[in-house]
Every structure is written in C-alpha cells, then in structure tokens.
Coordinates of C-alpha atoms and ligand atoms in Angstrom, one line a residue:
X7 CA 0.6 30.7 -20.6
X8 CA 3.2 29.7 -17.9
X9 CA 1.8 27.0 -15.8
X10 CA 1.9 27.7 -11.9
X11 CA 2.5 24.5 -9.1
X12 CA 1.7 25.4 -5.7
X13 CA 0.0 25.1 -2.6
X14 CA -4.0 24.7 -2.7
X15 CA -6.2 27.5 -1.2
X16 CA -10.0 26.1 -2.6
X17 CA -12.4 23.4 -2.0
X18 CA -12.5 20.0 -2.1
X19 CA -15.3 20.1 -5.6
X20 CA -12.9 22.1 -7.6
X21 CA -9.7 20.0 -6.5
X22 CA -11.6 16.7 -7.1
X23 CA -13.2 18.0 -10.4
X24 CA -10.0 18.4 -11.8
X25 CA -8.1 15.5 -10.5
X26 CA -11.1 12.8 -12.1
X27 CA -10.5 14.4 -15.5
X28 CA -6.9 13.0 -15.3
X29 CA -8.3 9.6 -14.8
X30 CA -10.8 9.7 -17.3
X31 CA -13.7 10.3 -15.0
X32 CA -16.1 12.9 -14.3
X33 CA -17.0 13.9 -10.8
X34 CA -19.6 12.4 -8.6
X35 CA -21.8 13.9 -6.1
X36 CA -21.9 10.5 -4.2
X37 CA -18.2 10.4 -4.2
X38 CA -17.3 13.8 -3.7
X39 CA -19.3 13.9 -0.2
X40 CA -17.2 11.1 1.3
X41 CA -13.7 12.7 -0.1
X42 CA -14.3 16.0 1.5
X43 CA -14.0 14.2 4.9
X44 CA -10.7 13.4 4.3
X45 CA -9.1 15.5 2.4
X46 CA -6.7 17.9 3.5
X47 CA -6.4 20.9 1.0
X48 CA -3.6 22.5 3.6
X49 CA -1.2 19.8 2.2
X50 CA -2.7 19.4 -1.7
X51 CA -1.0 20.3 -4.3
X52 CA -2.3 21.6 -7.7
X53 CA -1.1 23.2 -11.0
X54 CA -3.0 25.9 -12.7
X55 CA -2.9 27.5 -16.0
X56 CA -4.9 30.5 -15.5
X57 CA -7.2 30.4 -13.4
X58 CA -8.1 26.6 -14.6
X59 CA -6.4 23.7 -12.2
X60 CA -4.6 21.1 -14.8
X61 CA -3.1 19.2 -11.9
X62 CA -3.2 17.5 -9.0
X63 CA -1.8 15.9 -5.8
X64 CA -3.2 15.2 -2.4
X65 CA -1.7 13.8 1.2
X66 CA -3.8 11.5 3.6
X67 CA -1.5 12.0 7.1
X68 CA -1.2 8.5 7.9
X69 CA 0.8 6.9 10.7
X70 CA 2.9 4.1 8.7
X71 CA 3.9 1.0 10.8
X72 CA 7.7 0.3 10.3
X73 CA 10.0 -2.6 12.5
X74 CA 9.1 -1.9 15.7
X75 CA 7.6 1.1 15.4
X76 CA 5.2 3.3 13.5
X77 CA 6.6 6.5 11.8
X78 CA 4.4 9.5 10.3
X79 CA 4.0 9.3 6.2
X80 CA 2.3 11.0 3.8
X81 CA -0.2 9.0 2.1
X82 CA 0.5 10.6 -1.8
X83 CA -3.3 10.5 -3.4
X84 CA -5.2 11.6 -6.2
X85 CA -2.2 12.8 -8.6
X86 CA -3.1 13.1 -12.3
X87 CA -2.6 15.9 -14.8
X88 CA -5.2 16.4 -17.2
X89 CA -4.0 14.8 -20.8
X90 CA -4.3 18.2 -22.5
X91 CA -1.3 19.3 -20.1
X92 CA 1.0 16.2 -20.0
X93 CA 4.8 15.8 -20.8
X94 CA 5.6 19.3 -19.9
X95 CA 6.9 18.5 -16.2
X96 CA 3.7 19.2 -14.4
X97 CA 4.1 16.3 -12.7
X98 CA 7.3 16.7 -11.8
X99 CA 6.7 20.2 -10.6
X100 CA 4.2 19.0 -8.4
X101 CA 6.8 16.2 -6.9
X102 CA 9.0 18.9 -6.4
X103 CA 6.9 21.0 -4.3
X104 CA 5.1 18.1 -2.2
X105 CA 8.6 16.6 -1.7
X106 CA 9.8 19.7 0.0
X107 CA 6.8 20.4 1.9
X108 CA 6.4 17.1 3.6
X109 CA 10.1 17.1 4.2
X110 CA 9.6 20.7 6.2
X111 CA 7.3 19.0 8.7
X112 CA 9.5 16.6 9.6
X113 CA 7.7 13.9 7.7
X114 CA 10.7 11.3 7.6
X115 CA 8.6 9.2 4.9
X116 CA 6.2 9.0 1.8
X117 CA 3.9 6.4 0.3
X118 CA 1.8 5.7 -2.6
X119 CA 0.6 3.2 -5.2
X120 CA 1.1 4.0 -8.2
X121 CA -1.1 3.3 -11.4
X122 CA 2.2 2.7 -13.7
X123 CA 5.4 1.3 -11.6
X124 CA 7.8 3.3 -14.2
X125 CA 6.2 6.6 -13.1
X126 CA 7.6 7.4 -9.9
X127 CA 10.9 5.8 -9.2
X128 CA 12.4 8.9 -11.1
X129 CA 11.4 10.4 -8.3
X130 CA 12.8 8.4 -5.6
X131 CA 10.2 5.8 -4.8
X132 CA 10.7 2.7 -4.1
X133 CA 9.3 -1.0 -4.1
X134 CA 8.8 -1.2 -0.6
X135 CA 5.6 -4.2 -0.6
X136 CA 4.7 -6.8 -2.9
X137 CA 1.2 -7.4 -4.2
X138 CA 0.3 -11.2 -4.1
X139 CA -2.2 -12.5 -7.1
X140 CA -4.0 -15.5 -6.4
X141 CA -6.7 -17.4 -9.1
X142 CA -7.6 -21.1 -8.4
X143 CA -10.4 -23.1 -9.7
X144 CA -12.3 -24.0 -6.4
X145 CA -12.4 -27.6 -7.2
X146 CA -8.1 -27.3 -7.3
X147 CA -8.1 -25.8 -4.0
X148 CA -7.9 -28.6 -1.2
X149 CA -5.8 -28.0 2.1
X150 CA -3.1 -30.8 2.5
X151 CA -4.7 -32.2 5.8
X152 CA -8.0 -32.1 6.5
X153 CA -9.0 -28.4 7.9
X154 CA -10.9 -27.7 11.2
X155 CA -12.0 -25.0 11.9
X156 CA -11.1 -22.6 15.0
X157 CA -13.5 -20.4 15.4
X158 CA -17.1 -19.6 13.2
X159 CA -17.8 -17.0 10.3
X160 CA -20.7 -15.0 10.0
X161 CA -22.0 -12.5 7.3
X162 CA -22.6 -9.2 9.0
X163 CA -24.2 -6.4 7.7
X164 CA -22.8 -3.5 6.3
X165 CA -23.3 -1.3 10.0
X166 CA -22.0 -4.2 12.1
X167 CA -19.3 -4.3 9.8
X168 CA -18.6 -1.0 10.5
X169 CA -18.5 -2.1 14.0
X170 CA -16.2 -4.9 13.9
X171 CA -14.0 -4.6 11.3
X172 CA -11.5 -1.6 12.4
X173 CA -10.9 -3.0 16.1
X174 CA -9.6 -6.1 13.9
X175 CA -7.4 -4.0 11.6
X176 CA -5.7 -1.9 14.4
X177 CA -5.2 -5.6 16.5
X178 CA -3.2 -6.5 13.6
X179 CA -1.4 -3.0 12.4
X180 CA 1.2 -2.5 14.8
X181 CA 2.8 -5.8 14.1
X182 CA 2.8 -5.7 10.3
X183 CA 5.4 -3.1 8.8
X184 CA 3.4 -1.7 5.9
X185 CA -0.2 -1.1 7.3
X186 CA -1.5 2.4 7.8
X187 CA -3.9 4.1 10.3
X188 CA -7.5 4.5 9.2
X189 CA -9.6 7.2 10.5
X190 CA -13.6 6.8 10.5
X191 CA -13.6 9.0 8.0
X192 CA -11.4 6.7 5.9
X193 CA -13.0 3.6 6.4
X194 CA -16.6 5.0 5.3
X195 CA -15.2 6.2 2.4
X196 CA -12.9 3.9 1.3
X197 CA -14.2 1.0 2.6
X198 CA -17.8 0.8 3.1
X199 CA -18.7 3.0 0.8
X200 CA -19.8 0.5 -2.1
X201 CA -21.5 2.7 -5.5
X202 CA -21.9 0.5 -8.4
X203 CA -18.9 2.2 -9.6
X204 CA -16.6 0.6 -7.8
X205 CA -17.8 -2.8 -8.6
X206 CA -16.4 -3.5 -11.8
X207 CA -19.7 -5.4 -12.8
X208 CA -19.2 -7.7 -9.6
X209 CA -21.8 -7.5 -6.6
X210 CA -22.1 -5.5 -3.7
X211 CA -19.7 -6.3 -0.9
X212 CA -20.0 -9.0 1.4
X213 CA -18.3 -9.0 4.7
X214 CA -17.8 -12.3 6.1
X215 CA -16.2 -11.8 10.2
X216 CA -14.6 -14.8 12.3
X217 CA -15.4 -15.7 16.0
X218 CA -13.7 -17.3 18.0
X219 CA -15.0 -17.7 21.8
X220 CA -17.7 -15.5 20.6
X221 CA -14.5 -12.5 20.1
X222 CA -14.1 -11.4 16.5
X223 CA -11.0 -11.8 15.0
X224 CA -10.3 -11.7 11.7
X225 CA -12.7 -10.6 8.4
X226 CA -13.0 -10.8 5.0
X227 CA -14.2 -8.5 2.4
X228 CA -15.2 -10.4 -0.9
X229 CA -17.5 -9.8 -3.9
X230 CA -19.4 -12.1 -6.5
X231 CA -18.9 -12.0 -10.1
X232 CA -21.9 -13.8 -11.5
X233 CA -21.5 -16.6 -14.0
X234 CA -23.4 -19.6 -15.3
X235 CA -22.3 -21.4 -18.5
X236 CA -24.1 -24.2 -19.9
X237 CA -22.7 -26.7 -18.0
X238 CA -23.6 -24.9 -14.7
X239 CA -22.7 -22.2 -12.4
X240 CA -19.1 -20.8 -13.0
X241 CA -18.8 -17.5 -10.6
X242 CA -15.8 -16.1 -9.4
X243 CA -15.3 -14.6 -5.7
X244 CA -13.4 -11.5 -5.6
X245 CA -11.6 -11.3 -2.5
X246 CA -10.8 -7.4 -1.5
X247 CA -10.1 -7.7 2.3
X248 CA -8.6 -10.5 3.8
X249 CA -7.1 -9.7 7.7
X250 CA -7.0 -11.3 10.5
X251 CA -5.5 -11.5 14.4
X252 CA -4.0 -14.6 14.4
X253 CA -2.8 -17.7 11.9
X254 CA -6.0 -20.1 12.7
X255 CA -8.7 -17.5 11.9
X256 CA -6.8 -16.7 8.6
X257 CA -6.9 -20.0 7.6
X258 CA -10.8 -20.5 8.5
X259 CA -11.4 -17.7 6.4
X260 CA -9.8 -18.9 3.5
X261 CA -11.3 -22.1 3.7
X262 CA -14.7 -20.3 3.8
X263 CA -14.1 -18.4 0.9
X264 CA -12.7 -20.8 -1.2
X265 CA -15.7 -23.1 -0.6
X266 CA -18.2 -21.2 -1.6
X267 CA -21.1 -22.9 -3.5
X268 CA -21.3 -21.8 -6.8
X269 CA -18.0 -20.3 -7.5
X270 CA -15.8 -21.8 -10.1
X271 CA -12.9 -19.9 -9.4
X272 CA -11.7 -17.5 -6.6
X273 CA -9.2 -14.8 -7.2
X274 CA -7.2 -12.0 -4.6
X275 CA -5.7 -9.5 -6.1
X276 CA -3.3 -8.3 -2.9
X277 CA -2.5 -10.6 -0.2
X278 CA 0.9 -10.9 1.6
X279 CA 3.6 -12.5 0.1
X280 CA 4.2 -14.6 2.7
X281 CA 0.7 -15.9 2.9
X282 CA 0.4 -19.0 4.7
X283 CA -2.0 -20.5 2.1
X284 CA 0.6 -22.0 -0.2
X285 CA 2.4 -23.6 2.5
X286 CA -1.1 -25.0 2.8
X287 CA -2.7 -26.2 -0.1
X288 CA -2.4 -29.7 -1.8
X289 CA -1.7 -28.2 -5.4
X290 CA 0.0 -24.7 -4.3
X291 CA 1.2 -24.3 -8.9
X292 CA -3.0 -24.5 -8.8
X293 CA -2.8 -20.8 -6.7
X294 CA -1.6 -19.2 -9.9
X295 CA 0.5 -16.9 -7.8
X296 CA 2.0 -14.1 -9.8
X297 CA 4.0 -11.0 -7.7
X298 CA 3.7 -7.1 -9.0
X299 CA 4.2 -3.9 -7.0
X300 CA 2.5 -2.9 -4.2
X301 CA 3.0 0.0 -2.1
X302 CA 6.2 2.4 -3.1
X303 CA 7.7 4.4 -0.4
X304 CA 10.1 7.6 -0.5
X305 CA 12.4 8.0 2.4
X306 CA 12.3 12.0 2.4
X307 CA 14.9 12.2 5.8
X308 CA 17.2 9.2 5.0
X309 CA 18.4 10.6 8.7
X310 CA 15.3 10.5 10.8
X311 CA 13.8 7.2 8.8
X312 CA 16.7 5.3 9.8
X313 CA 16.6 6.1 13.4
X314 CA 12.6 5.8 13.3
X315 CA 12.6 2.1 12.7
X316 CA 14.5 -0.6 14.8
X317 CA 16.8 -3.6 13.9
X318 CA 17.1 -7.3 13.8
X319 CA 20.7 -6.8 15.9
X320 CA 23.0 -4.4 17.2
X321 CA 25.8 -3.5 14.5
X322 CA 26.7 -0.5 12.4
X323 CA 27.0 0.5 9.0
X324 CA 27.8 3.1 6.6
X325 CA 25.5 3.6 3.6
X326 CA 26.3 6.0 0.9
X327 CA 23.1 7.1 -0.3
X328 CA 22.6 9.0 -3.6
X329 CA 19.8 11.5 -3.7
X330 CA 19.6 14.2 -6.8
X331 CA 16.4 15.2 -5.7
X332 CA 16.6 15.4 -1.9
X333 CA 20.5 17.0 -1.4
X334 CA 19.7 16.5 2.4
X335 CA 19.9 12.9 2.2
X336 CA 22.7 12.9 -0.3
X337 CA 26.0 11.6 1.2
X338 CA 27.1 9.1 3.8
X339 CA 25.2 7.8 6.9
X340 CA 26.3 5.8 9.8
X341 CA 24.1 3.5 11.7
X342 CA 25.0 2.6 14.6
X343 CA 23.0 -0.1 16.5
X344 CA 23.4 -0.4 20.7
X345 CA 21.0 -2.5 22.6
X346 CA 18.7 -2.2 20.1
X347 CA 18.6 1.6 20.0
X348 CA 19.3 2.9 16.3
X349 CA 21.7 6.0 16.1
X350 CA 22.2 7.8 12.7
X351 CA 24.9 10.6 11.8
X352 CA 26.4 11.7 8.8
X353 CA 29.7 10.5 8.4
X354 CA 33.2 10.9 6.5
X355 CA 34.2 7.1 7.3
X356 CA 34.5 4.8 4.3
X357 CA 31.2 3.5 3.1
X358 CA 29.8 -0.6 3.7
X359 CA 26.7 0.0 0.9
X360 CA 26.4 2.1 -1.9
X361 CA 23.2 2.8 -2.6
X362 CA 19.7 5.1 -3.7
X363 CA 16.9 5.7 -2.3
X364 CA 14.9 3.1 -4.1
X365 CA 16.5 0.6 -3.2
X366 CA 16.6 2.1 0.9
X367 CA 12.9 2.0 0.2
X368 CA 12.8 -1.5 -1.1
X369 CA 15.0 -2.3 1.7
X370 CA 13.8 -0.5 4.5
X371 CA 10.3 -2.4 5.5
X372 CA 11.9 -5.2 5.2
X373 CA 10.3 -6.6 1.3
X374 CA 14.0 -7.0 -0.5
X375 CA 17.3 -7.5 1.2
X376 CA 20.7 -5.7 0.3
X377 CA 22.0 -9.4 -1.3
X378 CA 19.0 -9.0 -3.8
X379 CA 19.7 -5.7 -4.7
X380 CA 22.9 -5.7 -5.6
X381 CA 22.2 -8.7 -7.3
X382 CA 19.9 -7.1 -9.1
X383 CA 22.6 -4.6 -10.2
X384 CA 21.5 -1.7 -7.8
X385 CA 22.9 -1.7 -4.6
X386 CA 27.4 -2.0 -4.6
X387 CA 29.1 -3.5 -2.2
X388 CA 31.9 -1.1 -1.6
X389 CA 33.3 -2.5 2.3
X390 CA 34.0 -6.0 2.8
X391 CA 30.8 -7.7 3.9
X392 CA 29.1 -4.9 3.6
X393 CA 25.9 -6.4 1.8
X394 CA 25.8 -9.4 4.4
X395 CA 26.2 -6.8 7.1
X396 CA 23.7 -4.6 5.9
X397 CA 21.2 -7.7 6.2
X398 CA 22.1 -8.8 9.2
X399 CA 20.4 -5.1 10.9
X400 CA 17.8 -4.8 8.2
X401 CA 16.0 -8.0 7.4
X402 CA 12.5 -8.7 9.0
X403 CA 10.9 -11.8 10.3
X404 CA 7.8 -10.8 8.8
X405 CA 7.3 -9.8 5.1
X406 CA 5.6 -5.8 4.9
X407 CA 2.5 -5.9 3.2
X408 CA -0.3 -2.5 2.8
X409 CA -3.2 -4.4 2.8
X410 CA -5.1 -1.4 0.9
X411 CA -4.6 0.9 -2.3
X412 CA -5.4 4.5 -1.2
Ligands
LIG523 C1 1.2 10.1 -14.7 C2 1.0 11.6 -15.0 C3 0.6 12.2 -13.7 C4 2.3 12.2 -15.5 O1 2.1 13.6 -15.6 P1 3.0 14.5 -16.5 O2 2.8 15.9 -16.2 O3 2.8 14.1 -17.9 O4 4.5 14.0 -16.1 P2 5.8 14.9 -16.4 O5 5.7 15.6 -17.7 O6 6.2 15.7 -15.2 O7 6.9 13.7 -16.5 C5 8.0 13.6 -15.6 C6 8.7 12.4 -16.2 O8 8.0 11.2 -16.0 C7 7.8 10.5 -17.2 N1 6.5 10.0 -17.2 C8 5.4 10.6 -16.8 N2 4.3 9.8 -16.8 C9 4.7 8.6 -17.2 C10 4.1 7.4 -17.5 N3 2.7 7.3 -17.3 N4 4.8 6.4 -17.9 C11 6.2 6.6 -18.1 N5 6.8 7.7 -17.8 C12 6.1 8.7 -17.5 C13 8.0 11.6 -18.3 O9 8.4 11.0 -19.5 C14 9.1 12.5 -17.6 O10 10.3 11.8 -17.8 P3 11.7 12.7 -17.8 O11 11.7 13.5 -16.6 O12 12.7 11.7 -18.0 O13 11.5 13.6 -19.0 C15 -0.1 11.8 -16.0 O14 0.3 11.1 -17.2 C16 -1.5 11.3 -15.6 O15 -2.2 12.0 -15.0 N6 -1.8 10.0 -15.9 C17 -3.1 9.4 -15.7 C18 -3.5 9.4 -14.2 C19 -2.4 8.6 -13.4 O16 -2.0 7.5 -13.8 N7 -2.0 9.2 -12.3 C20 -1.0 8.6 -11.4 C21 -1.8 8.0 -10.3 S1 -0.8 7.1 -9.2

C-alpha cells in the first residue's frame, strides 16, 4: 500500500502512540498528559499506511537566541518511523514536508538533537553546539586556589523549584546564542516532571538553587546514582541542569556539587564548552572532558537567518551557498555589514566562501569558525581572504550552548 506524509488532523494519544513504537516504547498515561500541553498537531507531521500512522514528526515553536538577537525556530521533536516501515524514505518524506512548511511561515531556522549525528545532515543540519562530557573522581577535583564562596545554596523543593528556576533561565537566555524559550507548559513536562522512567536507575531529582544577597541566581539540577562497594560509599552525581546569572554563582555551584559526601565520582553529560571549570581545576586531564554533538540547526531562509542575527564588525561578504534541498537558499548571498546593521541580497558578484548549509549552521551561532571548516575540508575559500574575512563578521565572544535536549 502506498504510504501517505502529510499534515496531522488527530489527537495528541494517537500521534504519541505511534511515535513511542519507533523508539521502542509503549505509551504512557503519565507522560501522554504532560505532552498534550505542548504539542502542536497544526505543525506535526505524520506518515500513514492506511489508516495506521507509521511515522512521525512534531515542532515545539520556540524563540532561538542567536548574536544579538533571538530569531523564531522550530524545535523538530518526536521523529521516528516504526521499524516495520524503515528504509523506504519515510523519513525523508517527512523532512520534506516539514521543511517546506516551516519555511512557508517565515520560519528563518530549525533545530533538533538528534539520536544518531549521521541521520540528519543529509538533510541540511548542521553542528551548530557542542556537548561537553565531564567524569571526575571527587577526590581529583580540587580548584587551583582555595574557593570562597559568593553567595549560599539551598535544596528547594520540587514547587519552589518551579518557582525559581525559570526567572534564572530567562536572566541568562538572551545572552547565550543557543538557548531556547520555555513555556510553563514546557518546563512541567520536561523538567519537573520526574517518573522513574526517566531516571535511568538514578534517584529523583534534586534541585540545589544559589543566593546571593538573599536573590537567586543560579541552580542546579542533579541526581544520585547509588553505590557502596566494600571499601565504602562510591555514588556518582548526575548533573542534568547546571545554569547560572553570573561567573561566581557558577562556580559555587560546582563546588557544591563536586563535594558532595558520599559521591566517588561526578559526571555532566552537557555543559558549555567553554566552561569555566577547567580553567579552574588543579588537575583539569582529571575532568575527563570528551566533546560530541549537541544541538543541530537547519538554516531554512539562508536570506532572512543572516539578517536575523548581528555581527562582531561591519564588513561584507559573499557566500555561495549550496542547497539541493532548499532551491531558495541555493546561490550567492551578499552580506553587507553597516554600523552594525546586517543587510542580505542575492548577488551575481564573485563569491569570498563557498559553502553548505551545514557548515552555515556550524558557523552561524558562533560554535566553529570558517578557518575550521575548510580545514576540515568543507568550506573553500574561493576570494582572497575570504575565510579570514568571513571570521572576522561571524565569530562570537561567547561559545553557543542549548543547555537542554528537547
Ligand atoms: C531515524 C529514522 C527516523 C529513519 O527513518 P527512515 O524512514 O528509515 O529513513 P529514510 O528511509 O527516509 O532514510 C533517509 C536516508 O537516511 C539514511 N538513514 C536513515 N536513518 C539512518 C540512521 N539511523 N543512520 C544512518 N543513516 C540513516 C537512510 O539510509 C537514507 O539514506 P539515503 O537517502 O542516502 O538513501 C528511523 O530509523 C527511526 O525511527 N529510528 C529510531 C528513532 C530515532 O532515532 N529517531 C530520530 C530521533 S532524533
């Protein structure tokens, strides 16, 4: 039977039902009543054959922060096709479809993270933040100079936390390109919401929040994997959540939770690449720090992306950007820089960069510059100084980082 991909017109059970099968789950109640909140099933996604749904994708509408600005972006979530229906393009049927409707409301950008980085650069996404691992032993963990503190760290309950924890996110998103708005809706569910399930055999979640002048600023979220070996205890603390206003609460809070009683080891599996902590500790090879991908991001209107971010200095540049899938953004762009305002045509001049929209992606929040990429045998340099000029406007001061999978 010929498979149809198209927009949704059903309920959030029937979407979700289908969707956990492609991840090996089945549905929960639990679950289910926090999704509905925030799906949108006018921007979902699915494939049928027959009347059954085989796959799916779904869209949070999230406001992205970029330099110097924050840009709309859909927020790609729950795609899976069922593994009695894959490696017959349902996916890519699906990418199709959502590509072009987020691209007819003038969405200039997508994100996601992805479960396998080799499945959607095909598609045009890019590596646009890097995940930071961290595992020390606690007893390898000593600051350089002795710490003291700033400010004072409490454990707050799960409805304080509630509370206090999103005024301290949206402090800290608009000056961190990769972060992303959270609705109520998002934060219960994503968030707070805490089932066993979710625990991977750790504890419940503890949310530890810093003061400072009796003014919260900064939390972190953190579980306990329970251990004790012969010799003693041997747990590890699972650090989830780490974010914070300003440099001296981040550091209190690491200190806390690296000095947990108890713990052997502690472990992060996402914190910013440029971290502070290993410009901190005495032993920073004792970190264990090891890179992967974080968030990817597709620029869907190479035209309106451009001009919805700003740059490090006035300049201009031509970019030839390559773009099978998106014949819009296909072609050459001039970016023009004047007092800081970014303007964006297309453009027969001869091209600076050459380049796709993965590596625009990597480039574009600021994790990669041009130099890397065409070292990395991706982006050409096809104007003289093209490369350095391109990372003269482009780079960042601060490195992006999505502090959350979604
Ligand atoms: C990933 C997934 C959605 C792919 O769906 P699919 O319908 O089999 O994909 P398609 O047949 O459209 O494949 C499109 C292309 O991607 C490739 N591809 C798809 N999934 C891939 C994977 N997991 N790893 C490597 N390549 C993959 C295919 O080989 C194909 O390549 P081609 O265009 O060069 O022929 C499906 O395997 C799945 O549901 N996996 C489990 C859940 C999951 O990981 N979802 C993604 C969450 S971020």
């Amino acid at each position: 039977m010929e498979i149809e991909i198209g927009p949704y017109d059903g309920d959030a059970r029937a979407f979700f039902e289908a969707g956990e099968v492609a991840f090996g789950e089945r549905l929960r109640d639990d679950d289910l009543a926090l999704w509905e909140a925030t799906f949108e099933p006018d921007r979902a996604v699915v494939a049928r054959d027959g009347s059954r749904i085989v796959g799916t994708a779904g869209i949070f509408s999230f406001e992205l922060t970029v330099p110097g600005g924050v840009l709309p972006a859909a927020g790609v979530t729950a795609v899976g096709v069922q593994p009695t229906h894959r490696r017959r393009g349902i996916l890519r049927g699906m990418m199709r479809a959502q590509l072009d409707a987020i691209h007819d409301r003038g969405e200039p950008i997508a994100i996601l993270w992805a479960s396998e980085g080799q499945i959607y650069q095909r598609f045009g996404y890019g590596l646009s933040t890097v995940a930071t691992r961290i595992s020390v032993a606690r007893d390898r963990s000593a600051f350089r100079s002795p710490h003291h503190a700033a400010g004072t760290i409490r454990l707050a309950d799960v409805d304080e936390a509630k509370r206090l924890l999103p005024p301290i996110h949206d402090a800290v998103r608009p000056h961190r390109p990769g972060f992303f708005n959270r609705t109520p809706a998002y934060w219960d569910s994503e968030v707070f919401y805490d089932p066993e399930h979710r625990r991977h055999g750790a504890s419940a979640a503890w949310y530890a929040v810093h003061e400072a002048g009796g003014e919260p600023d900064g939390f972190a979220r953190y579980r306990i994997r329970d251990r004790w070996d012969d010799a003693g205890p041997n747990s590890t603390l699972v650090v989830t959540d780490l974010v914070a206003v300003n440099p001296a609460a981040h550091l209190d809070l690491w200190r806390f939770l690296l000095d947990v009683d108890l713990m052997g080891r502690i472990e992060a599996w996402n914190v910013a690449p440029d971290d502070p902590l290993i410009l901190t500790v005495a032993e920073p090879r004792r970190l264990g720090v090891a890179l992967g991908d974080g968030m990817w991001l597709r620029v869907v209107d190479v035209s309106s992306a451009l001009a919805g971010r700003r740059y490090r200095a006035d300049g201009s540049l031509v970019l030839e950007v390559a773009d099978e899938l998106c014949p819009w953004n296909d072609g050459r762009w001039a970016l023009r820089v004047e007092d800081g305002i970014p303007f964006v045509e297309p453009t027969t001049d001869a091209p600076d960069v050459a380049c796709d929209t993965t590596d625009l992606a990597a480039a574009y929040l600021g994790a990669f510059t041009f130099a890397a990429l065409a070292d990395a045998a991706r982006v050409s340099e096809l104007g003289p100084g093209g490369v350095t000029r391109a990372d003269a406007l482009f780079r960042t001061d601060r490195a992006p980082w999505c502090p959350r999978v979604f």
